[in-house]
Coordinates of C-alpha atoms in Angstrom, one line a residue:
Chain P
X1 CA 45.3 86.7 33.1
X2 CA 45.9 84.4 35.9
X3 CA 42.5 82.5 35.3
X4 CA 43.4 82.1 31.4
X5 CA 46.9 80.2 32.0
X6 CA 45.2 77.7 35.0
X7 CA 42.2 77.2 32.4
X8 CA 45.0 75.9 29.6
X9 CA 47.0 73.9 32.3
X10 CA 43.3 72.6 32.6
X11 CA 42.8 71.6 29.1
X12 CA 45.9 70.4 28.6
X13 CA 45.5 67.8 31.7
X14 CA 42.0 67.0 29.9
X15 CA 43.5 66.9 26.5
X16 CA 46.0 64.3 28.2
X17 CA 43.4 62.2 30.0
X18 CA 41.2 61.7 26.7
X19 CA 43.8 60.1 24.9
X20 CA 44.9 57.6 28.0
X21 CA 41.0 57.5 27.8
X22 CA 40.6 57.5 32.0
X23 CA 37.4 58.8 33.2
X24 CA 37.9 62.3 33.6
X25 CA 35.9 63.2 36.6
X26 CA 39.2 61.3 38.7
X27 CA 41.4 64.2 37.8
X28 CA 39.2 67.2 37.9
X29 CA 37.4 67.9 40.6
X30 CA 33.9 68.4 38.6
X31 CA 30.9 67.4 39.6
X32 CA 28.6 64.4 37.8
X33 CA 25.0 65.3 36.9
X34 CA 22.5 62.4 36.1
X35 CA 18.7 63.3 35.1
X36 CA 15.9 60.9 35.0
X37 CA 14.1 62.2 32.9
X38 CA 12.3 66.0 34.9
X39 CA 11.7 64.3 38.1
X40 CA 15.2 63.6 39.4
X41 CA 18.5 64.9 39.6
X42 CA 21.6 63.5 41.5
X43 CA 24.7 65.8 41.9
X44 CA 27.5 64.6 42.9
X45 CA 30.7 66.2 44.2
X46 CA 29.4 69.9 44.7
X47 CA 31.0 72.3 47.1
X48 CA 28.2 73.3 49.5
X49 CA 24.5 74.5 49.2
X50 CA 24.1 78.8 48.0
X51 CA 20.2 78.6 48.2
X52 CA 17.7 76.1 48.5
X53 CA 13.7 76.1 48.1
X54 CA 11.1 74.7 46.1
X55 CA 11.5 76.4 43.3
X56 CA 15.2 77.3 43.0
X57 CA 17.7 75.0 44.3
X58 CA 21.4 76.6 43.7
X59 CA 24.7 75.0 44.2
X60 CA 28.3 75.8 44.3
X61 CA 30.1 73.3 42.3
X62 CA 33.9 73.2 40.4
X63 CA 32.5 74.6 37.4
X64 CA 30.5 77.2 38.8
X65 CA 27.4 78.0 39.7
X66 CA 24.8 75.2 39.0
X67 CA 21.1 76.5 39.4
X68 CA 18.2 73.9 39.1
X69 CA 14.8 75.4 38.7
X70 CA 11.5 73.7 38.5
X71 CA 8.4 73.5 41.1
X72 CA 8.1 71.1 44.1
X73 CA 11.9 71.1 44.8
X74 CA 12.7 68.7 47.7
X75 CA 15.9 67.1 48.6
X76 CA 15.4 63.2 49.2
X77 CA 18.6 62.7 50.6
X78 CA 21.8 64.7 51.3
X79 CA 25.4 64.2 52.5
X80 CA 28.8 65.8 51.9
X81 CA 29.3 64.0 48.1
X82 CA 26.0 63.9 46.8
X83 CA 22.4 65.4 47.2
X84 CA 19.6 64.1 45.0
X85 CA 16.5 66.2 44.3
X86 CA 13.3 65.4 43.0
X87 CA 10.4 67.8 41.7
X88 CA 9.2 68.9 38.5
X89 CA 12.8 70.2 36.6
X90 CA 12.2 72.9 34.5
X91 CA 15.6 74.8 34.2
X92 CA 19.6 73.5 34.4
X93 CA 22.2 76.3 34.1
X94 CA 26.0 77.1 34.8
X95 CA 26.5 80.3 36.0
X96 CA 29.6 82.1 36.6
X97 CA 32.7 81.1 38.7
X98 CA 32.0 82.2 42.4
Chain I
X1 CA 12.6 50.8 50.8
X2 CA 15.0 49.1 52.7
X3 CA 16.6 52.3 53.5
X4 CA 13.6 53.8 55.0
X5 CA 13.0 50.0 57.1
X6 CA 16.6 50.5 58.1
X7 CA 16.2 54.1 58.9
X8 CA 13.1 53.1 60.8
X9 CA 14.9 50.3 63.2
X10 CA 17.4 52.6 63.9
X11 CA 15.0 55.4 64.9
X12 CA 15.4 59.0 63.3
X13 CA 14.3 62.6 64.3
X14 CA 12.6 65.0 61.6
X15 CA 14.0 68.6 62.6
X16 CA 12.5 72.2 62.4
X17 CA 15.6 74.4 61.9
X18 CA 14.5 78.5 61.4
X19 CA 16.4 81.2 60.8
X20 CA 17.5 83.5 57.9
X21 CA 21.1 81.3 57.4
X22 CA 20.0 78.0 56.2
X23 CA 22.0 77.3 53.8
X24 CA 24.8 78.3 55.9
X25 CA 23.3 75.7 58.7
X26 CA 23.1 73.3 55.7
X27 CA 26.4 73.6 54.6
X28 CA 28.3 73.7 57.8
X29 CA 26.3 70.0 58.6
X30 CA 26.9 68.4 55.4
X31 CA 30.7 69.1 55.5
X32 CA 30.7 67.2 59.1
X33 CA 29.7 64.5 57.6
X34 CA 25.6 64.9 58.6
X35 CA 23.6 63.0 56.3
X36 CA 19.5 64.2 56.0
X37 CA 16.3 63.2 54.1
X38 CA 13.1 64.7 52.6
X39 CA 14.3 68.5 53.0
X40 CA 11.5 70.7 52.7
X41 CA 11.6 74.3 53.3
X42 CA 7.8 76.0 53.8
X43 CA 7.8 79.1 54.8
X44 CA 11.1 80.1 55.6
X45 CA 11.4 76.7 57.7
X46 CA 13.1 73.9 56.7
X47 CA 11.7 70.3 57.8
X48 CA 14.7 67.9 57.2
X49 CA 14.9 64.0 58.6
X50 CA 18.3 63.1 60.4
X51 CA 19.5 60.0 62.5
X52 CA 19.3 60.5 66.4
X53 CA 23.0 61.0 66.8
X54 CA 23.6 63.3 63.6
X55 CA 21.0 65.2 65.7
X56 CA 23.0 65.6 69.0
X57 CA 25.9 66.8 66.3
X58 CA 23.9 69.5 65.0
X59 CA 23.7 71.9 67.8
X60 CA 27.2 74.3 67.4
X61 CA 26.3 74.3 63.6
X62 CA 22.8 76.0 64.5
X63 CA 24.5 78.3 66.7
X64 CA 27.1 78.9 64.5
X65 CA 24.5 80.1 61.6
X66 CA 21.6 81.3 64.5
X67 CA 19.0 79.0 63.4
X68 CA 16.9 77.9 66.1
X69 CA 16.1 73.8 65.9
X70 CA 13.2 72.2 67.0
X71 CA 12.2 68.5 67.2
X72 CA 9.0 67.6 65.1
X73 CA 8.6 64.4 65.6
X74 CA 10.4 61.1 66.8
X75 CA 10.4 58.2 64.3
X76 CA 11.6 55.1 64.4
X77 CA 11.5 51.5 66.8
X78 CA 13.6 52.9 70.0
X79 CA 11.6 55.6 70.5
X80 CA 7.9 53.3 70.6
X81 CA 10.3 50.6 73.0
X82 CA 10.8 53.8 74.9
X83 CA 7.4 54.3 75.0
X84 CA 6.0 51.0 76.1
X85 CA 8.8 50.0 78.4
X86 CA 7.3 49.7 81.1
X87 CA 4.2 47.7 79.5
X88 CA 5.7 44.2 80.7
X89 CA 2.9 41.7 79.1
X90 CA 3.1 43.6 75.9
X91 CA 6.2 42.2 75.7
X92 CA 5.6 38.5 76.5
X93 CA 2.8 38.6 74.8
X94 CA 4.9 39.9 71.1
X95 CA 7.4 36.6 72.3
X96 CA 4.2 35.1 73.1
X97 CA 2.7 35.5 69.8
X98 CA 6.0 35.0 67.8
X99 CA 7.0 31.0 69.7
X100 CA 3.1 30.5 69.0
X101 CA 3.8 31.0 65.4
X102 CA 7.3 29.1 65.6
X103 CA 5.7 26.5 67.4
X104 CA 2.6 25.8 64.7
X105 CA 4.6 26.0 61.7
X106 CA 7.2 23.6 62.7
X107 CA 4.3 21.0 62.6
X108 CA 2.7 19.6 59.5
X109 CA -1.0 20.7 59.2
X110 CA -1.8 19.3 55.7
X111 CA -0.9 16.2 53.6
X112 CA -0.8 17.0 49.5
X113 CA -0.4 14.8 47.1
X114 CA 0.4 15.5 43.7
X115 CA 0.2 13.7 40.2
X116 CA -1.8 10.9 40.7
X117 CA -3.5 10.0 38.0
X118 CA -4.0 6.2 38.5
X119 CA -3.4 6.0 41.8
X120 CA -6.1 6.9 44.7
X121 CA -4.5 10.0 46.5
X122 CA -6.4 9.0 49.4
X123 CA -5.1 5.8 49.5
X124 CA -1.7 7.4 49.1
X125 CA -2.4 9.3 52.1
X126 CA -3.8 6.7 53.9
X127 CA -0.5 4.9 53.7
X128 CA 1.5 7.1 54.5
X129 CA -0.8 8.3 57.4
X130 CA -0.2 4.3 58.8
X131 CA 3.2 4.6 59.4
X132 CA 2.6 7.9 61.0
X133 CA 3.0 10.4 58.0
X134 CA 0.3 12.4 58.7
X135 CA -1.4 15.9 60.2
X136 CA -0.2 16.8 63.4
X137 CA 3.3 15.2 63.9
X138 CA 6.5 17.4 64.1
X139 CA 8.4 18.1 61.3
X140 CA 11.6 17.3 62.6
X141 CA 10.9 13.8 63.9
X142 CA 10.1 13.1 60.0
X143 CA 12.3 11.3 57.9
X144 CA 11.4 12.0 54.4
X145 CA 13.1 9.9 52.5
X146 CA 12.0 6.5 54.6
X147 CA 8.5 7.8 53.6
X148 CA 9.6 8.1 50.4
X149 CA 10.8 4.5 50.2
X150 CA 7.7 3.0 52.0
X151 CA 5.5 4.6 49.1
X152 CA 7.7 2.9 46.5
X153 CA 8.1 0.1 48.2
X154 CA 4.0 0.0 48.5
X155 CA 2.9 0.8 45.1
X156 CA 4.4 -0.6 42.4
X157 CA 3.2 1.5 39.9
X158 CA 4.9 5.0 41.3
X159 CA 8.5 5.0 39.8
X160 CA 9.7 8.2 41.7
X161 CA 8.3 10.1 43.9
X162 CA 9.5 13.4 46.0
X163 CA 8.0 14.0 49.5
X164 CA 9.0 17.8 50.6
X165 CA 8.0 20.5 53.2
X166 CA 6.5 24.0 51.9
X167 CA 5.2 25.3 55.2
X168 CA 3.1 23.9 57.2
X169 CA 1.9 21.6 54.2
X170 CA 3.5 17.6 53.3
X171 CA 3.8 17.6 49.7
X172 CA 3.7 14.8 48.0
X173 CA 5.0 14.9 44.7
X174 CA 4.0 10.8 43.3
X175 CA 5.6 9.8 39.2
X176 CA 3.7 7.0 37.9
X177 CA 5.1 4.2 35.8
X178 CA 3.8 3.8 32.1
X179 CA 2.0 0.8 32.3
X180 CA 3.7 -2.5 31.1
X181 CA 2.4 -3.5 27.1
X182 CA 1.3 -6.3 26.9
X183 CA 4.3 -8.2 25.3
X184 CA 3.1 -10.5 22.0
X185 CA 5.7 -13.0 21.4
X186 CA 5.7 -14.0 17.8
X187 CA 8.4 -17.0 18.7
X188 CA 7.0 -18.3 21.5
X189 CA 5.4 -21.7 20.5
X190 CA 0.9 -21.2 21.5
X191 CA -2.0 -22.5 20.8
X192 CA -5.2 -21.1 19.4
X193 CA -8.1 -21.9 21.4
X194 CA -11.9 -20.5 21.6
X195 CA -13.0 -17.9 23.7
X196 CA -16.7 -18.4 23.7
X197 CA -18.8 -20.5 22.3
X198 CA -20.0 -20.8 18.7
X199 CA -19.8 -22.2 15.2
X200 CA -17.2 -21.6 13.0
X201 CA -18.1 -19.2 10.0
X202 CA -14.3 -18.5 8.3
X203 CA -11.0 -19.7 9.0
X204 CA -7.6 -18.9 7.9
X205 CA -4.5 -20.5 9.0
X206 CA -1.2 -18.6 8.7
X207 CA 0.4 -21.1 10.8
X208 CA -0.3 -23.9 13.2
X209 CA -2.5 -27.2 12.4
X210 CA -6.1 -26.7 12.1
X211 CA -7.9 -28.4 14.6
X212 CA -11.4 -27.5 13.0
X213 CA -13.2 -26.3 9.9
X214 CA -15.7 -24.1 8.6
X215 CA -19.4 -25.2 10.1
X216 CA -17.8 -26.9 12.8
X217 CA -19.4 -25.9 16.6
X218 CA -16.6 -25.4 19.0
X219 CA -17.2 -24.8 23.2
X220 CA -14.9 -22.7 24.9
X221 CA -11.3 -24.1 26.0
X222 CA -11.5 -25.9 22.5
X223 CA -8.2 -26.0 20.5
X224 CA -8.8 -24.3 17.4
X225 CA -5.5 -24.2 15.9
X226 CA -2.9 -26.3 17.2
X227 CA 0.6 -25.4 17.7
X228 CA 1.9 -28.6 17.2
X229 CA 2.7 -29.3 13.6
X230 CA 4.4 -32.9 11.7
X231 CA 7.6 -32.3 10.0
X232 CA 6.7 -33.4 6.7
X233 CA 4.7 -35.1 4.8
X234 CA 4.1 -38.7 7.2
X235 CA 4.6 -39.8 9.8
X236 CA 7.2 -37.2 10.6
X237 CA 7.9 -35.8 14.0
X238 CA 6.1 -33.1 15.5
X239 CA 7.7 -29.8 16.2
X240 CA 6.2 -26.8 17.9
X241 CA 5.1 -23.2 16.3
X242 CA 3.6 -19.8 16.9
X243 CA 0.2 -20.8 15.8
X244 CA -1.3 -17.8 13.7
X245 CA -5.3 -17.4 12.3
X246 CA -8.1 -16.3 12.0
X247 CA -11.0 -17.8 13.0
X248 CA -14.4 -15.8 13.0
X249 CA -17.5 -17.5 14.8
X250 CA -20.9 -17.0 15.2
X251 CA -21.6 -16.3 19.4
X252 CA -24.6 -15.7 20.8
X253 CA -24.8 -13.5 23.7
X254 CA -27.7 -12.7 26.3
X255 CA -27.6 -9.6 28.3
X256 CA -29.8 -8.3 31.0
X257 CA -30.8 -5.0 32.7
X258 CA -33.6 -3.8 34.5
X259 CA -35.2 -0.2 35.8
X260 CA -37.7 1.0 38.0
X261 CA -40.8 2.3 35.9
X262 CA -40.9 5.3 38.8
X263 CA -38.2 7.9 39.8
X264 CA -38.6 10.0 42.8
X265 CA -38.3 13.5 42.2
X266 CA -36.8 15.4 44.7
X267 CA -39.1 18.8 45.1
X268 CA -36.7 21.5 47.4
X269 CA -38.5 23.3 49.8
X270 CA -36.7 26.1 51.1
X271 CA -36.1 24.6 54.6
X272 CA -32.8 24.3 55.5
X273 CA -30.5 23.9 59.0
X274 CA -27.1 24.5 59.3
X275 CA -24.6 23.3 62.0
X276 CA -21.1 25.2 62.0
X277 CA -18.7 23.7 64.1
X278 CA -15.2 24.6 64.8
X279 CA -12.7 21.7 64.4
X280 CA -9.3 22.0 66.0
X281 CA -8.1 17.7 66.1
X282 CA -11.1 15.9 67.2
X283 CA -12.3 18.6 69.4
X284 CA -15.2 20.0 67.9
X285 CA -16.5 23.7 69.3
X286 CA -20.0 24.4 68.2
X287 CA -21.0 27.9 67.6
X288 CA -24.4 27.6 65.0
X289 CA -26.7 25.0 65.5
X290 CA -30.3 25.3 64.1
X291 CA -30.4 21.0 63.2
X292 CA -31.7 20.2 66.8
X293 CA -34.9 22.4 66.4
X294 CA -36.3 20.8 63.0
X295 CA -36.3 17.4 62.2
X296 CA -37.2 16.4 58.4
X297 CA -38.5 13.5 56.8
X298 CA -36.5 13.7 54.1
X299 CA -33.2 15.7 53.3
X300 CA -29.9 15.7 51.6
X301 CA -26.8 16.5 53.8
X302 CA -24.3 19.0 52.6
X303 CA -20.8 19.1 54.3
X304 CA -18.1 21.7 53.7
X305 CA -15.0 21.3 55.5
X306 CA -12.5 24.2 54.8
X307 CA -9.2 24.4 56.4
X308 CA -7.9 27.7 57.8
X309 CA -4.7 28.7 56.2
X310 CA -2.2 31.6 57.4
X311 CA -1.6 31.6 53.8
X312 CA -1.5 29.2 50.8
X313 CA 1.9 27.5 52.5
X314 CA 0.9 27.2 56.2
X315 CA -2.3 25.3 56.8
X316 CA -3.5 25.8 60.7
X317 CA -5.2 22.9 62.4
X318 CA -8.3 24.9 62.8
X319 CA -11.1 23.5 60.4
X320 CA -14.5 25.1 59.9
X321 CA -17.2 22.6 58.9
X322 CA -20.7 23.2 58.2
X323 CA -23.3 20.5 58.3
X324 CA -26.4 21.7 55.8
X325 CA -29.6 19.5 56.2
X326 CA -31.3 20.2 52.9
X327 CA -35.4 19.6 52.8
X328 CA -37.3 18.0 50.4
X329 CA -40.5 16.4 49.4
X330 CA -40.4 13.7 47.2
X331 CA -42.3 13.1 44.7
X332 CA -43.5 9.3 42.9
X333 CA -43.3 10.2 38.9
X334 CA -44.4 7.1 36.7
X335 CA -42.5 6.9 33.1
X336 CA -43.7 6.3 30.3
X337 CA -43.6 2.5 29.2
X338 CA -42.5 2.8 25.6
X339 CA -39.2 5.7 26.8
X340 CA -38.5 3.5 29.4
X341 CA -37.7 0.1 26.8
X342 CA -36.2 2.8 24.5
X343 CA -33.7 3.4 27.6
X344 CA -33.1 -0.3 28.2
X345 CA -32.6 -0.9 25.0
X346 CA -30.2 1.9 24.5
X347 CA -28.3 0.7 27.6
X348 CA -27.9 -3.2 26.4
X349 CA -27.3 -2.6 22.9
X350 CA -24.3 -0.2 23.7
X351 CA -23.1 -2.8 27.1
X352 CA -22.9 -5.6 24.2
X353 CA -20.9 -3.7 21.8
X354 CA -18.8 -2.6 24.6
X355 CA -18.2 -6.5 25.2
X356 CA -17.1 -7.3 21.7
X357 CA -14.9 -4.7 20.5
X358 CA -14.0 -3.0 17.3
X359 CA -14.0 -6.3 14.8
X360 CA -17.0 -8.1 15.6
X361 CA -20.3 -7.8 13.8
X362 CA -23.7 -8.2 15.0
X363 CA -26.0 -9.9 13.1
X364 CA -28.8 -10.6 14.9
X365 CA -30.2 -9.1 17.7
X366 CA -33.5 -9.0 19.7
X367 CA -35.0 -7.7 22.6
X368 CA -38.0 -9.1 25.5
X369 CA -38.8 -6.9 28.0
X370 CA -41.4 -8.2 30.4
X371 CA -42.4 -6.3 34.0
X372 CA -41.8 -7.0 37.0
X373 CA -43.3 -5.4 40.1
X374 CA -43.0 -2.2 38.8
X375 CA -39.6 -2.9 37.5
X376 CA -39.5 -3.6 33.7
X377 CA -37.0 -5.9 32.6
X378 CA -35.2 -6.2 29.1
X379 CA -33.6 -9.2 27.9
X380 CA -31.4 -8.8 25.0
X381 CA -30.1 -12.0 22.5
X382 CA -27.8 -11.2 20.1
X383 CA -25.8 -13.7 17.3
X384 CA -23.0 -12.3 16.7
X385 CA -19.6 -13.2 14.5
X386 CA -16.5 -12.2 15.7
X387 CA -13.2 -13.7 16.3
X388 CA -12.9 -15.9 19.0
X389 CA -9.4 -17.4 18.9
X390 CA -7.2 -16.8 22.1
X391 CA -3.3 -17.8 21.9
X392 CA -2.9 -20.2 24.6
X393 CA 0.9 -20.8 25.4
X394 CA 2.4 -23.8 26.2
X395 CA 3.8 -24.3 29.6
X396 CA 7.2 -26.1 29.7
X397 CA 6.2 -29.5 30.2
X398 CA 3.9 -29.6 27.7
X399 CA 7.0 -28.0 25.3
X400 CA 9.1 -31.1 25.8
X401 CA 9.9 -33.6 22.9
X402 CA 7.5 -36.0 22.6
X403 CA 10.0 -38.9 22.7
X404 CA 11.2 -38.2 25.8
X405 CA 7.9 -38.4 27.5
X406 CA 7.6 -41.7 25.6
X407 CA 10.7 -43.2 26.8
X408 CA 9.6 -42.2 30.6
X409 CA 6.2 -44.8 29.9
X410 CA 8.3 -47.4 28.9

């Protein structure tokens, strides 16, 4: 019940942004995804690291769980924003809210 | 790419970290503001790259999520200055090797020039190489733009021209002028007079008196068509024109040429002796020498000089030269006679038209060869008509009113 009201306090803020047209990832805390094309993947602004190997990388972000799953998996680089991975990307999904 | 080159000067460590937490270990370092690269994980491992002092952070956070850590391998420029620190003439020699290279390239090794096309670029670079422009002086003792202004000042015909520095190398960058036209004045008051010899087939005055007629025989220097004409009818006084004609003569011209009625045909044998030498200046280093052994009647020489180059931009002062001393047997070859006067003729006939020019007609035109100790000798006489007038103009003086030189005799 609790969850519902925060989730329409949420879309009202988004509802509000949209029409003052400023980028929304400012106010929410979610995180940016970019692809090039299946080789590479930058994530930015996740919350910390659930598993990682070379086939299944998962990651605890704002909007839940994010699971990239492909062969070859290997973080190039990695800090406390962002961590970009490149492999052969097979599979993105959102899982549910940890 | 310039990541990895700055990772590399700044030395990094790649880490084995075990243990059944790594994500934890992962986490708890990332949110500390630990920054890795090329994470792998092989069998239960993890192989991750991190900076030297992100390194000495890690520890509590392996404790903290019991992974044991391990260094791989060190990477990077301190750890190999580590190594070698006590190798002292490594050292001078690297400072060695890098003045040495400071050192030649702040000379100039190589003179180019560029866009001649009238000019001689090694008169250009003879020049320049007089008032001590040349291989071998300092580049910073060299002022450019003096050079610049000797060159102009030197040949009249180069309009601009750009002297830089691209290496080791003195380019040379030369404009040339358009050359002048000929300027035809069509006021300026000239006589026409004969430039050859010959008797007058055709004339036609536009302007200007005649001075002769058809049939006539004029000699060279002769006024044709004067420029001096009467105002009106008698008696008048003279005034001064642009004389204009045409006057078409028949000239006769000789021409000679002779050739040899043998060649010498050089037959290769496969002998050959090479001399390499090293040039650094005028110091020459030999290193190949075979020409001492053989000596030979008969050869042609063969020099290649080839400069050594760091790359295209910096020239060295090293040159390598090879000297080839190519054998050969020559052989006497008699030609025929009539391929010979065929030649000859070929030779003179195209020599004469080359004299005349486009408008001039040959009429007549006849050949005498004769020999001559094995030399056969052609004699070509040709009548031809063409035009022969040449404006002449007046100097000054000679443009003066007539009365006034009149009154000075009085």
């Amino acid at each position: 019940m609790k969850k519902e009201k925060s989730d329409k306090k949420k879309e009202w803020i988004l509802d509000m942004m949209e029409s003052f047209e400023i980028p929304k990832e400012t106010v929410l805390d979610v995180p940016i995804i970019s692809l090039v094309g299946d080789r590479e993947i930058v994530i930015e602004n996740f919350i910390s690291i659930v598993e990682y190997g070379d086939e299944v990388i998962r990651l605890k972000t704002q909007c839940g769980e994010f699971t990239i799953e492909g062969k070859n998996l290997e973080a190039r680089s990695m800090d406390s924003e962002h961590i970009q991975i490149k492999g052969k990307i097979q599979a993105l999904s959102f899982g549910n809210r940890g | 790419m310039f990541l990895s080159l700055w990772n590399y000067l700044k030395g990094y460590v790649i880490v084995e970290v075990s243990g059944y937490t790594l994500e934890k270990f992962m986490n708890l370092a990332i949110r500390h503001q630990n920054t890795f690269w090329n994470i792998k994980r092989k069998d239960g491992k993890i192989y991750l790259s991190t900076t030297i002092e992100g390194f000495k952070r890690l520890k509590p956070y392996a404790k903290k999520a019991r992974c044991r850590m391990r260094i791989v391998e060190k990477r990077g420029l301190p750890f190999l200055t580590f190594r070698y620190r006590k190798r002292v003439m490594f050292s001078v020699g690297v400072f060695l090797f890098i003045g040495c290279i400071y050192l030649l390239s702040s000379f100039v090794w190589l003179v180019e020039v560029q866009g001649c096309e009238r000019l001689n670029e090694t008169e250009v670079i003879e020049t320049l190489e007089e008032s001590g422009y040349k291989a071998g002086r300092l580049k910073a003792r060299l002022n450019l733009r003096e050079a610049e202004q000797k060159l102009i000042n030197t040949y009249p015909d180069i309009i601009w021209t750009g002297i830089k520095f691209e290496g080791t190398k003195l380019v040379v960058e030369i404009s040339e002028s358009v050359p002048k036209p000929t300027i035809h004045t069509e006021n300026a008051p000239c006589h026409l007079v004969a430039k050859n010899d010959g008797l007058i087939t055709y004339i036609a005055t536009d302007k200007g008196m005649p001075g002769v007629k058809k049939g006539d025989t004029v000699k060279k220097g002769d006024i044709l068509v004067s420029g001096s004409m009467q105002l009106g009818d008698e008696g008048g006084s003279l005034y001064l024109t642009h004389a204009k004609a045409t006057v078409k003569a028949k000239t006769g011209y000789a021409l000679e040429a002779s050739m040899p009625l043998e060649t010498v045909q050089k037959v290769y044998t496969n002998r050959v002796s090479t001399k390499c030498d090293l040039r650094l200046f005028d110091l020459r280093i030999p290193f190949l020498r075979s020409h001492t052994k053989e000596q030979y009647d008969d050869y042609d020489e063969v020099i290649t000089v080839k400069q050594f180059k760091l790359t295209d931009q910096f020239p060295l002062p090293f040159y390598y030269e090879k000297e080839q001393k190519v054998e050969y047997t020559p052989y006497k070859q008699p030609i025929d006679e009539e391929s010979a006067k065929e030649k000859l003729y070929g030779t003179l006939y195209d020599a004469l038209l080359k004299k005349l020019g486009d408008e001039a007609q040959v009429i007549y035109h006849e050949v005498v060869y004769s020999k001559d100790d094995n030399k056969l000798v052609a004699k070509l006489q040709a009548i031809v008509e063409e035009d022969i007038s040449e404006a002449l103009y007046l100097t000054p003086q000679e443009m003066m009113p007539q009365s006034e030189v009149e009154g000075e005799n009085e």
